């Protein structure tokens, strides 16, 4: 499986209403780094498992629409719309993601999104 397929499969895990933290964590290296910019970065697969599992516990995923995916060596970039329901608020958030893979696992993941767009949708506005 190539790196773009691995990232596409990871994104497809979010098609489940409550993605499983252990399954999500299985895509990462032990020393992985995740930065959901502008939030604080997270280091280590166990911490990423807890963060993603907790995220899945507070919102209902409505899937991620991968609009574009580009791979060059170990780097995979995605242009996505991440959709979820949080407290009755439907959110469709445009996101740009950068994944760096090592030996078939995600070693680094950075997502970029507009915080104001997120906050407006979370407040129902």
Tab-separated table of N, CA and C in Angstrom:
chain	number	residue	atom	x	y	z
A	1	UNK	N	0.849	-1.172	0.000
A	1	UNK	CA	0.000	0.000	0.000
A	1	UNK	C	0.900	1.242	0.000
A	2	UNK	N	0.596	2.219	-0.855
A	2	UNK	CA	1.419	3.422	-0.884
A	2	UNK	C	0.949	4.438	0.166
A	3	UNK	N	1.747	5.481	0.371
A	3	UNK	CA	1.464	6.442	1.434
A	3	UNK	C	0.126	7.162	1.252
A	4	UNK	N	-0.223	7.507	0.024
A	4	UNK	CA	-1.511	8.163	-0.213
A	4	UNK	C	-2.669	7.238	0.165
A	5	UNK	N	-2.550	5.959	-0.128
A	5	UNK	CA	-3.601	4.995	0.237
A	5	UNK	C	-3.717	4.862	1.758
A	6	UNK	N	-2.588	4.869	2.448
A	6	UNK	CA	-2.618	4.782	3.912
A	6	UNK	C	-3.363	5.983	4.488
A	7	UNK	N	-3.045	7.173	4.002
A	7	UNK	CA	-3.718	8.385	4.506
A	7	UNK	C	-5.191	8.378	4.114
A	8	UNK	N	-5.493	7.964	2.897
A	8	UNK	CA	-6.904	7.883	2.478
A	8	UNK	C	-7.673	6.911	3.376
A	9	UNK	N	-7.070	5.770	3.721
A	9	UNK	CA	-7.712	4.815	4.627
A	9	UNK	C	-7.903	5.413	6.018
A	10	UNK	N	-6.910	6.154	6.500
A	10	UNK	CA	-7.037	6.821	7.796
A	10	UNK	C	-8.216	7.796	7.774
A	11	UNK	N	-8.305	8.583	6.724
A	11	UNK	CA	-9.417	9.538	6.609
A	11	UNK	C	-10.761	8.814	6.560
A	12	UNK	N	-10.806	7.656	5.921
A	12	UNK	CA	-12.049	6.886	5.817
A	12	UNK	C	-12.499	6.348	7.172
A	13	UNK	N	-11.583	6.198	8.128
A	13	UNK	CA	-11.970	5.756	9.477
A	13	UNK	C	-12.973	6.718	10.102
A	14	UNK	N	-12.927	7.972	9.672
A	14	UNK	CA	-13.822	8.995	10.221
A	14	UNK	C	-15.214	8.939	9.607
A	15	UNK	N	-15.458	7.974	8.708
A	15	UNK	CA	-16.806	7.765	8.180
A	15	UNK	C	-17.706	7.121	9.230
A	16	UNK	N	-17.103	6.494	10.240
A	16	UNK	CA	-17.877	5.900	11.339
A	16	UNK	C	-18.335	7.024	12.275
A	17	UNK	N	-19.539	6.941	12.816
A	17	UNK	CA	-20.017	7.997	13.728
A	17	UNK	C	-19.107	8.210	14.944
A	18	UNK	N	-18.495	7.145	15.443
A	18	UNK	CA	-17.591	7.255	16.590
A	18	UNK	C	-16.339	6.430	16.287
A	19	UNK	N	-15.384	7.028	15.558
A	19	UNK	CA	-14.175	6.283	15.217
A	19	UNK	C	-13.482	5.759	16.473
A	20	UNK	N	-12.930	4.563	16.367
A	20	UNK	CA	-12.293	3.898	17.494
A	20	UNK	C	-10.875	4.446	17.706
A	21	UNK	N	-10.586	4.915	18.930
A	21	UNK	CA	-9.280	5.480	19.241
A	21	UNK	C	-8.139	4.513	19.005
A	22	UNK	N	-8.334	3.241	19.343
A	22	UNK	CA	-7.275	2.253	19.135
A	22	UNK	C	-7.008	2.030	17.647
A	23	UNK	N	-8.064	1.986	16.859
A	23	UNK	CA	-7.900	1.815	15.417
A	23	UNK	C	-7.192	3.027	14.822
A	24	UNK	N	-7.617	4.219	15.224
A	24	UNK	CA	-6.966	5.433	14.723
A	24	UNK	C	-5.489	5.446	15.112
A	25	UNK	N	-5.190	5.099	16.353
A	25	UNK	CA	-3.812	5.114	16.847
A	25	UNK	C	-2.941	4.110	16.102
A	26	UNK	N	-3.532	3.047	15.587
A	26	UNK	CA	-2.750	2.021	14.896
A	26	UNK	C	-2.096	2.555	13.616
A	27	UNK	N	-2.533	3.686	13.128
A	27	UNK	CA	-1.951	4.291	11.929
A	27	UNK	C	-0.661	5.057	12.239
A	28	UNK	N	-0.343	5.266	13.510
A	28	UNK	CA	0.757	6.145	13.907
A	28	UNK	C	1.979	5.381	14.404
A	29	UNK	N	3.145	5.993	14.228
A	29	UNK	CA	4.366	5.478	14.833
A	29	UNK	C	4.301	5.730	16.340
A	30	UNK	N	5.102	5.011	17.092
A	30	UNK	CA	5.135	5.171	18.551
A	30	UNK	C	5.486	6.606	18.952
A	31	UNK	N	6.383	7.239	18.197
A	31	UNK	CA	6.854	8.583	18.536
A	31	UNK	C	6.170	9.674	17.700
A	32	UNK	N	4.995	9.403	17.206
A	32	UNK	CA	4.300	10.322	16.294
A	32	UNK	C	4.036	11.681	16.939
A	33	UNK	N	3.852	12.660	16.053
A	33	UNK	CA	3.570	14.043	16.432
A	33	UNK	C	2.302	14.471	15.708
A	34	UNK	N	1.348	15.076	16.442
A	34	UNK	CA	0.083	15.547	15.856
A	34	UNK	C	-0.147	16.976	16.309
A	35	UNK	N	-0.350	17.865	15.344
A	35	UNK	CA	-0.633	19.255	15.674
A	35	UNK	C	-1.866	19.700	14.909
A	36	UNK	N	-2.950	19.845	15.622
A	36	UNK	CA	-4.212	20.324	15.075
A	36	UNK	C	-4.201	21.839	15.262
A	37	UNK	N	-3.481	22.506	14.379
A	37	UNK	CA	-3.221	23.937	14.486
A	37	UNK	C	-4.547	24.683	14.376
A	38	UNK	N	-4.915	25.524	15.281
A	38	UNK	CA	-4.127	26.274	16.249
A	38	UNK	C	-4.135	25.693	17.674
A	39	UNK	N	-4.518	24.462	17.866
A	39	UNK	CA	-4.511	23.846	19.194
A	39	UNK	C	-3.075	23.467	19.580
A	40	UNK	N	-2.897	22.995	20.815
A	40	UNK	CA	-1.576	22.567	21.268
A	40	UNK	C	-1.185	21.254	20.594
A	41	UNK	N	0.103	21.087	20.282
A	41	UNK	CA	0.562	19.835	19.671
A	41	UNK	C	0.542	18.680	20.670
A	42	UNK	N	0.505	17.462	20.117
A	42	UNK	CA	0.462	16.235	20.923
A	42	UNK	C	1.566	15.314	20.409
A	43	UNK	N	2.318	14.732	21.328
A	43	UNK	CA	3.395	13.815	20.953
A	43	UNK	C	3.142	12.434	21.530
A	44	UNK	N	3.460	11.416	20.751
A	44	UNK	CA	3.358	10.030	21.189
A	44	UNK	C	2.034	9.392	20.817
A	45	UNK	N	2.119	8.136	20.355
A	45	UNK	CA	0.917	7.417	19.906
A	45	UNK	C	-0.135	7.297	20.999
A	46	UNK	N	0.263	7.039	22.249
A	46	UNK	CA	-0.723	6.895	23.318
A	46	UNK	C	-1.475	8.203	23.561
A	47	UNK	N	-0.778	9.323	23.534
A	47	UNK	CA	-1.435	10.617	23.719
A	47	UNK	C	-2.344	10.946	22.539
A	48	UNK	N	-1.901	10.578	21.336
A	48	UNK	CA	-2.737	10.786	20.148
A	48	UNK	C	-3.981	9.911	20.245
A	49	UNK	N	-3.826	8.666	20.683
A	49	UNK	CA	-4.966	7.767	20.877
A	49	UNK	C	-5.993	8.410	21.811
A	50	UNK	N	-5.520	8.932	22.932
A	50	UNK	CA	-6.417	9.554	23.906
A	50	UNK	C	-7.106	10.781	23.330
A	51	UNK	N	-6.353	11.605	22.599
A	51	UNK	CA	-6.937	12.824	22.022
A	51	UNK	C	-7.977	12.491	20.963
A	52	UNK	N	-7.627	11.600	20.043
A	52	UNK	CA	-8.567	11.260	18.969
A	52	UNK	C	-9.751	10.473	19.498
A	53	UNK	N	-9.512	9.578	20.446
A	53	UNK	CA	-10.609	8.837	21.062
A	53	UNK	C	-11.542	9.758	21.819
A	54	UNK	N	-10.962	10.745	22.508
A	54	UNK	CA	-11.781	11.731	23.230
A	54	UNK	C	-12.578	12.601	22.283
A	55	UNK	N	-11.960	12.967	21.155
A	55	UNK	CA	-12.645	13.771	20.146
A	55	UNK	C	-13.840	13.000	19.608
A	56	UNK	N	-13.622	11.718	19.349
A	56	UNK	CA	-14.695	10.881	18.829
A	56	UNK	C	-15.802	10.718	19.860
A	57	UNK	N	-15.451	10.850	21.147
A	57	UNK	CA	-16.447	10.720	22.204
A	57	UNK	C	-17.288	11.960	22.425
A	58	UNK	N	-16.826	13.124	21.909
A	58	UNK	CA	-17.561	14.363	22.136
A	58	UNK	C	-18.320	14.859	20.918
A	59	UNK	N	-18.046	14.231	19.774
A	59	UNK	CA	-18.753	14.638	18.562
A	59	UNK	C	-19.048	13.415	17.702
A	60	UNK	N	-20.088	13.511	16.934
A	60	UNK	CA	-20.470	12.432	16.026
A	60	UNK	C	-19.892	12.753	14.657
A	61	UNK	N	-19.017	11.899	14.188
A	61	UNK	CA	-18.406	12.118	12.881
A	61	UNK	C	-19.438	11.890	11.780
A	62	UNK	N	-19.405	12.758	10.811
A	62	UNK	CA	-20.250	12.636	9.617
A	62	UNK	C	-19.388	12.382	8.380
A	63	UNK	N	-18.118	12.011	8.628
A	63	UNK	CA	-17.203	11.677	7.546
A	63	UNK	C	-16.319	12.837	7.150
A	64	UNK	N	-15.224	12.475	6.540
A	64	UNK	CA	-14.307	13.460	5.975
A	64	UNK	C	-14.364	13.324	4.467
A	65	UNK	N	-14.630	14.407	3.784
A	65	UNK	CA	-14.605	14.425	2.328
A	65	UNK	C	-13.209	14.845	1.882
A	66	UNK	N	-12.467	13.926	1.293
A	66	UNK	CA	-11.143	14.243	0.763
A	66	UNK	C	-11.354	14.811	-0.642
A	67	UNK	N	-11.099	16.113	-0.776
A	67	UNK	CA	-11.295	16.787	-2.058
A	67	UNK	C	-10.096	16.578	-2.981
A	68	UNK	N	-8.901	16.660	-2.391
A	68	UNK	CA	-7.665	16.466	-3.142
A	68	UNK	C	-6.646	15.791	-2.239
A	69	UNK	N	-5.819	14.941	-2.835
A	69	UNK	CA	-4.747	14.290	-2.104
A	69	UNK	C	-3.534	14.252	-3.025
A	70	UNK	N	-2.386	14.656	-2.470
A	70	UNK	CA	-1.147	14.710	-3.228
A	70	UNK	C	-0.065	14.045	-2.391
A	71	UNK	N	0.716	13.183	-3.028
A	71	UNK	CA	1.805	12.503	-2.323
A	71	UNK	C	3.111	12.729	-3.066
A	72	UNK	N	4.151	12.970	-2.280
A	72	UNK	CA	5.501	13.088	-2.809
A	72	UNK	C	6.426	12.421	-1.804
A	73	UNK	N	6.854	11.216	-2.116
A	73	UNK	CA	7.697	10.476	-1.179
A	73	UNK	C	6.936	10.170	0.098
A	74	UNK	N	7.490	10.584	1.218
A	74	UNK	CA	6.876	10.308	2.518
A	74	UNK	C	5.868	11.356	2.950
A	75	UNK	N	5.628	12.379	2.131
A	75	UNK	CA	4.702	13.455	2.477
A	75	UNK	C	3.413	13.293	1.681
A	76	UNK	N	2.288	13.363	2.403
A	76	UNK	CA	0.964	13.306	1.783
A	76	UNK	C	0.183	14.513	2.274
A	77	UNK	N	-0.396	15.247	1.335
A	77	UNK	CA	-1.192	16.422	1.688
A	77	UNK	C	-2.642	16.190	1.273
A	78	UNK	N	-3.554	16.588	2.150
A	78	UNK	CA	-4.981	16.440	1.862
A	78	UNK	C	-5.683	17.782	1.983
A	79	UNK	N	-6.582	18.027	1.053
A	79	UNK	CA	-7.540	19.113	1.172
A	79	UNK	C	-8.861	18.421	1.467
A	80	UNK	N	-9.469	18.751	2.629
A	80	UNK	CA	-10.639	18.007	3.091
A	80	UNK	C	-11.718	18.951	3.599
A	81	UNK	N	-12.903	18.376	3.735
A	81	UNK	CA	-13.972	18.985	4.526
A	81	UNK	C	-14.321	17.943	5.580
A	82	UNK	N	-14.001	18.256	6.836
A	82	UNK	CA	-14.287	17.364	7.958
A	82	UNK	C	-15.665	17.723	8.496
A	83	UNK	N	-16.553	16.731	8.528
A	83	UNK	CA	-17.944	16.984	8.935
A	83	UNK	C	-18.243	16.230	10.218
A	84	UNK	N	-18.941	16.906	11.129
A	84	UNK	CA	-19.355	16.263	12.368
A	84	UNK	C	-20.483	17.043	13.013
A	85	UNK	N	-21.113	16.383	13.958
A	85	UNK	CA	-22.163	16.991	14.768
A	85	UNK	C	-21.625	17.088	16.189
A	86	UNK	N	-21.671	18.274	16.739
A	86	UNK	CA	-21.196	18.480	18.108
A	86	UNK	C	-22.266	19.241	18.877
A	87	UNK	N	-22.911	18.567	19.799
A	87	UNK	CA	-23.944	19.218	20.600
A	87	UNK	C	-25.095	19.749	19.779
A	88	UNK	N	-25.427	19.056	18.699
A	88	UNK	CA	-26.536	19.489	17.854
A	88	UNK	C	-26.135	20.484	16.778
A	89	UNK	N	-24.871	20.878	16.753
A	89	UNK	CA	-24.387	21.799	15.724
A	89	UNK	C	-23.701	21.011	14.618
A	90	UNK	N	-24.185	21.191	13.400
A	90	UNK	CA	-23.573	20.547	12.242
A	90	UNK	C	-22.371	21.380	11.804
A	91	UNK	N	-21.227	20.747	11.715
A	91	UNK	CA	-19.995	21.434	11.346
A	91	UNK	C	-19.455	20.811	10.064
A	92	UNK	N	-19.064	21.654	9.122
A	92	UNK	CA	-18.375	21.241	7.896
A	92	UNK	C	-17.162	22.156	7.779
A	93	UNK	N	-16.016	21.650	8.190
A	93	UNK	CA	-14.822	22.472	8.347
A	93	UNK	C	-13.802	22.191	7.242
A	94	UNK	N	-13.477	23.206	6.422
A	94	UNK	CA	-12.399	23.032	5.448
A	94	UNK	C	-11.059	22.889	6.182
A	95	UNK	N	-10.283	21.877	5.782
A	95	UNK	CA	-9.029	21.565	6.457
A	95	UNK	C	-7.966	21.234	5.412
A	96	UNK	N	-6.750	21.690	5.679
A	96	UNK	CA	-5.579	21.289	4.896
A	96	UNK	C	-4.711	20.462	5.813
A	97	UNK	N	-4.397	19.226	5.434
A	97	UNK	CA	-3.612	18.336	6.282
A	97	UNK	C	-2.303	17.943	5.627
A	98	UNK	N	-1.265	17.874	6.443
A	98	UNK	CA	0.050	17.434	5.984
A	98	UNK	C	0.451	16.233	6.833
A	99	UNK	N	0.654	15.104	6.170
A	99	UNK	CA	1.036	13.860	6.838
A	99	UNK	C	2.442	13.491	6.377
A	100	UNK	N	3.295	13.111	7.323
A	100	UNK	CA	4.608	12.566	6.994
A	100	UNK	C	4.630	11.132	7.495
A	101	UNK	N	4.962	10.208	6.608
A	101	UNK	CA	4.934	8.793	6.952
A	101	UNK	C	6.336	8.205	7.031
A	102	UNK	N	6.454	7.185	7.879
A	102	UNK	CA	7.698	6.440	8.029
A	102	UNK	C	7.345	4.975	8.175
A	103	UNK	N	7.866	4.154	7.293
A	103	UNK	CA	7.630	2.712	7.337
A	103	UNK	C	6.144	2.361	7.377
A	104	UNK	N	5.347	3.073	6.580
A	104	UNK	CA	3.928	2.759	6.461
A	104	UNK	C	3.043	3.280	7.579
A	105	UNK	N	3.599	4.122	8.459
A	105	UNK	CA	2.835	4.695	9.582
A	105	UNK	C	2.967	6.214	9.553
A	106	UNK	N	1.987	6.899	10.124
A	106	UNK	CA	2.027	8.355	10.215
A	106	UNK	C	2.982	8.737	11.348
A	107	UNK	N	4.033	9.484	10.995
A	107	UNK	CA	5.001	9.944	11.988
A	107	UNK	C	4.717	11.384	12.406
A	108	UNK	N	4.083	12.142	11.527
A	108	UNK	CA	3.743	13.529	11.821
A	108	UNK	C	2.470	13.887	11.061
A	109	UNK	N	1.578	14.611	11.741
A	109	UNK	CA	0.322	15.042	11.121
A	109	UNK	C	0.033	16.453	11.600
A	110	UNK	N	-0.109	17.363	10.646
A	110	UNK	CA	-0.463	18.745	10.955
A	110	UNK	C	-1.709	19.104	10.155
A	111	UNK	N	-2.727	19.574	10.844
A	111	UNK	CA	-3.947	20.050	10.195
A	111	UNK	C	-4.050	21.557	10.394
A	112	UNK	N	-4.438	22.249	9.326
A	112	UNK	CA	-4.605	23.695	9.345
A	112	UNK	C	-6.061	24.014	9.013
A	113	UNK	N	-6.685	24.840	9.837
A	113	UNK	CA	-8.064	25.256	9.595
A	113	UNK	C	-8.270	26.633	10.196
A	114	UNK	N	-9.357	27.277	9.814
A	114	UNK	CA	-9.682	28.598	10.323
A	114	UNK	C	-10.489	28.464	11.611
A	115	UNK	N	-9.903	28.906	12.715
A	115	UNK	CA	-10.549	28.767	14.022
A	115	UNK	C	-11.873	29.526	14.086
A	116	UNK	N	-11.944	30.703	13.481
A	116	UNK	CA	-13.188	31.484	13.513
A	116	UNK	C	-14.325	30.740	12.813
A	117	UNK	N	-14.025	30.075	11.687
A	117	UNK	CA	-15.039	29.284	10.982
A	117	UNK	C	-15.531	28.159	11.868
A	118	UNK	N	-14.592	27.480	12.534
A	118	UNK	CA	-14.940	26.395	13.459
A	118	UNK	C	-15.813	26.910	14.597
A	119	UNK	N	-15.404	27.985	15.244
A	119	UNK	CA	-16.133	28.525	16.394
A	119	UNK	C	-17.539	28.991	15.989
A	120	UNK	N	-17.664	29.608	14.830
A	120	UNK	CA	-18.964	30.076	14.363
A	120	UNK	C	-19.920	28.901	14.173
A	121	UNK	N	-19.423	27.817	13.554
A	121	UNK	CA	-20.272	26.652	13.328
A	121	UNK	C	-20.596	25.945	14.635
A	122	UNK	N	-19.641	25.921	15.562
A	122	UNK	CA	-19.875	25.261	16.856
A	122	UNK	C	-20.934	26.005	17.667
A	123	UNK	N	-21.049	27.306	17.444
A	123	UNK	CA	-22.050	28.075	18.193
A	123	UNK	C	-23.396	28.083	17.477
A	124	UNK	N	-23.463	27.398	16.339
A	124	UNK	CA	-24.727	27.312	15.605
A	124	UNK	C	-24.942	28.489	14.677
A	125	UNK	N	-23.941	29.339	14.532
A	125	UNK	CA	-24.074	30.545	13.709
A	125	UNK	C	-23.660	30.416	12.360
